[in-house]
Amino acid sequence: TQLLEQSPQFLSIQEGENLTVYCNSSSVFSSLQWYRQEPGEGPVLLVTVVTGGEVKKLKRLTFQFGDARKDSSLHITAAQPGDTGLYLCAGARGGGSEKLVFGKGTKLTVNP
Amino acid sequence: DTAVSQTPKYLVTQMGNDKSIKCEQNLGHDTMYWYKQDSKKFLKIMFSYNNKELIINETVPNRFSPKSPDKAHLNLHINSLELGDSAVYFCASSPGLAGPYEQYFGPGTRLTVT
């Protein structure tokens, strides 16, 4: 059972465009994280959101945690080729479960 | 000043062999993990140790045996390698068990079994 569904699976856009990536679940998470992975490297943590409705900004990236803490979105404004990578969301169930559940990722390609 | 390091980066071996992957973190974290990332990029947890104690053991064949000599090291030994073991294996660490379990990943070890 895949607890976290990411969409779209693949996204190819031109430099300067805006985009949104979604991470959805029927389960409630105590926190949710977003990672970016580049080819040949390990995932790198971008942000953690913990409060329902929370919005965090990281330069041109805006992350939102759903009010019910079941979903999240990542919006990138004016995408650049350096944003290319695999974006992974991961949720912590809490309640003594000491592990993250990862989505299958969104592979983003930003063409110059 | 690598935070989480793994060796080797690449590992090519034949079916039936035994191999080990080593991981070290210098972040002072209490918890370390092994993940497997398949060809479709799906990242799945295999094991987790907290202060040298095994706390997560997912449904992994017993050919895989983790070992944590101290809280800064977590090694993975694989016996009788099979073709399906080919994947990228990531080590990660996080501060502790209090959550939200933010992961700091190593660069990965690409294992190819022929």
XYZ file of C-alpha atoms in Angstrom:
226
model
C 0.000 0.000 0.000
C 1.453 3.311 -1.132
C 0.587 5.809 1.588
C 1.864 8.874 -0.248
C 0.904 9.541 -3.843
C 2.885 12.142 -5.757
C 1.758 13.812 -8.941
C 2.716 14.342 -11.587
C 5.241 11.562 -11.880
C 7.162 13.417 -14.616
C 7.212 17.118 -15.466
C 9.187 18.821 -18.205
C 8.931 22.587 -18.480
C 10.754 25.593 -19.883
C 12.871 27.927 -17.824
C 10.781 30.695 -16.298
C 7.568 28.705 -15.979
C 5.779 28.045 -12.708
C 4.846 24.575 -11.490
C 3.165 22.752 -8.643
C 3.870 19.242 -7.403
C 1.405 17.420 -5.185
C 1.755 14.870 -2.410
C -1.499 13.253 -1.275
C -2.552 10.654 1.235
C -5.609 9.343 3.008
C -3.541 9.122 6.190
C -2.722 11.858 8.670
C 0.944 12.664 9.204
C 2.521 14.359 12.196
C 4.992 16.026 9.837
C 5.897 16.018 6.203
C 9.195 16.653 4.484
C 10.300 17.471 0.969
C 13.606 16.315 -0.478
C 15.377 16.928 -3.780
C 17.595 14.257 -5.270
C 20.005 14.870 -8.127
C 21.407 12.051 -10.281
C 24.091 10.035 -8.533
C 23.475 11.677 -5.161
C 21.420 11.136 -2.059
C 18.217 13.068 -1.330
C 18.719 16.441 0.333
C 16.181 17.817 2.783
C 14.471 21.012 1.599
C 11.854 21.628 4.263
C 9.796 20.121 7.077
C 6.204 21.160 7.750
C 4.463 20.142 10.939
C 1.349 22.286 11.417
C -1.830 21.927 9.373
C -2.114 24.844 6.942
C 1.528 25.765 7.375
C 3.263 27.551 4.508
C 7.030 27.760 4.211
C 9.068 29.565 1.595
C 12.574 28.777 0.441
C 13.528 31.385 -2.152
C 11.366 30.519 -5.193
C 9.954 27.375 -3.569
C 6.729 27.493 -1.552
C 5.655 24.499 0.505
C 2.204 24.031 1.989
C 0.883 21.450 4.422
C -2.813 20.698 4.115
C -5.161 21.753 6.907
C -5.903 18.123 7.732
C -2.206 17.159 7.505
C -2.936 14.585 4.804
C -1.433 16.362 1.829
C 1.190 18.859 0.762
C 2.202 20.852 -2.270
C 5.409 22.329 -3.600
C 5.160 25.357 -5.871
C 8.168 26.633 -7.803
C 8.078 30.113 -9.291
C 10.128 30.977 -12.381
C 11.792 27.589 -12.578
C 15.468 27.402 -13.479
C 17.556 24.557 -14.926
C 19.170 24.175 -11.496
C 15.780 23.106 -10.134
C 15.984 19.926 -12.186
C 15.846 16.817 -10.035
C 13.674 14.226 -8.337
C 11.399 15.746 -5.707
C 10.354 13.381 -2.934
C 7.824 13.931 -0.202
C 8.049 11.899 2.995
C 5.678 11.669 5.905
C 6.151 10.735 9.532
C 3.177 8.974 11.074
C 4.188 9.788 14.643
C 2.759 7.930 17.593
C 5.955 5.986 18.145
C 6.509 5.043 14.516
C 10.089 6.128 13.997
C 10.185 5.988 10.249
C 9.359 8.021 7.190
C 7.163 6.877 4.337
C 8.330 8.200 0.995
C 6.323 9.001 -2.097
C 7.549 7.726 -5.451
C 8.745 11.151 -6.480
C 8.240 13.712 -9.222
C 11.004 13.926 -11.777
C 11.295 17.571 -12.831
C 13.241 18.703 -15.868
C 13.644 22.420 -16.511
C 14.852 23.124 -20.010
C 16.907 26.272 -20.732
C 33.653 17.469 5.949
C 31.177 14.943 4.552
C 28.275 14.524 6.982
C 27.223 11.010 5.951
C 29.691 8.946 3.968
C 29.357 5.531 2.382
C 31.834 3.142 0.859
C 32.053 1.910 -1.759
C 30.275 4.220 -4.206
C 29.966 1.440 -6.777
C 29.930 -2.298 -6.233
C 29.742 -4.835 -9.040
C 29.694 -8.477 -8.071
C 28.418 -11.869 -9.128
C 25.430 -13.779 -7.841
C 26.145 -15.807 -4.744
C 28.885 -13.544 -3.423
C 28.873 -11.837 -0.022
C 29.513 -8.092 0.192
C 29.471 -5.279 2.733
C 28.697 -1.575 2.562
C 29.961 0.796 5.220
C 28.426 4.013 6.486
C 29.674 6.684 8.851
C 28.106 9.935 10.058
C 29.862 12.802 11.804
C 26.722 14.742 12.701
C 26.454 13.366 16.222
C 23.070 11.844 15.395
C 21.619 8.994 17.422
C 19.669 7.254 14.665
C 20.890 5.707 11.435
C 19.033 4.008 8.571
C 19.508 1.883 5.491
C 17.267 2.504 2.482
C 16.987 0.724 -0.847
C 16.119 2.721 -3.974
C 14.979 0.622 -6.887
C 15.209 1.357 -10.600
C 11.955 3.325 -10.425
C 13.469 5.574 -7.754
C 11.185 4.297 -4.993
C 12.948 4.745 -1.664
C 12.114 2.115 0.938
C 13.420 1.795 4.455
C 15.176 -1.439 5.370
C 16.616 -0.986 8.853
C 17.078 1.607 11.542
C 19.346 1.714 14.572
C 19.190 4.074 17.505
C 22.300 4.212 19.679
C 23.432 0.834 18.310
C 20.053 -0.778 18.979
C 17.919 -2.135 16.136
C 14.549 -0.372 16.155
C 13.195 -0.918 12.644
C 13.506 -4.122 10.673
C 11.261 -4.075 7.645
C 10.412 -7.165 5.622
C 13.924 -7.734 4.361
C 15.441 -11.142 3.530
C 17.658 -12.414 6.324
C 20.530 -12.419 3.839
C 20.770 -8.743 4.790
C 22.381 -8.154 8.170
C 23.042 -4.692 9.541
C 25.585 -4.032 12.231
C 26.200 -0.900 14.270
C 29.508 -0.975 16.162
C 28.829 2.496 17.564
C 26.232 5.190 16.968
C 28.322 6.847 14.247
C 28.575 3.717 12.119
C 26.052 1.434 10.465
C 27.233 -1.254 8.101
C 25.232 -3.555 5.861
C 26.348 -7.059 5.019
C 24.611 -9.001 2.271
C 25.035 -12.754 1.872
C 24.410 -14.834 -1.238
C 23.688 -11.882 -3.483
C 20.846 -12.207 -5.984
C 20.052 -10.339 -9.195
C 17.123 -8.618 -7.479
C 19.464 -7.053 -4.944
C 20.722 -4.696 -7.638
C 19.759 -1.198 -6.528
C 21.166 1.925 -4.937
C 21.522 1.618 -1.176
C 21.438 4.784 0.894
C 22.547 5.272 4.442
C 20.947 8.109 6.384
C 20.984 9.559 9.855
C 18.616 11.669 11.919
C 19.003 13.413 15.270
C 16.942 10.972 17.300
C 13.620 9.322 17.945
C 11.667 12.389 18.927
C 10.671 13.206 15.368
C 10.174 14.574 12.778
C 12.956 12.202 11.693
C 14.586 14.520 9.187
C 16.970 12.393 7.189
C 20.509 13.243 6.165
C 21.484 10.913 3.353
C 24.803 9.607 2.190
C 25.760 9.636 -1.507
C 24.556 6.069 -2.063
C 26.160 2.792 -3.102
C 25.147 1.469 -6.500
C 25.145 -2.318 -6.259
C 25.054 -4.303 -9.474
C 24.723 -8.071 -9.256
C 25.516 -9.973 -12.442
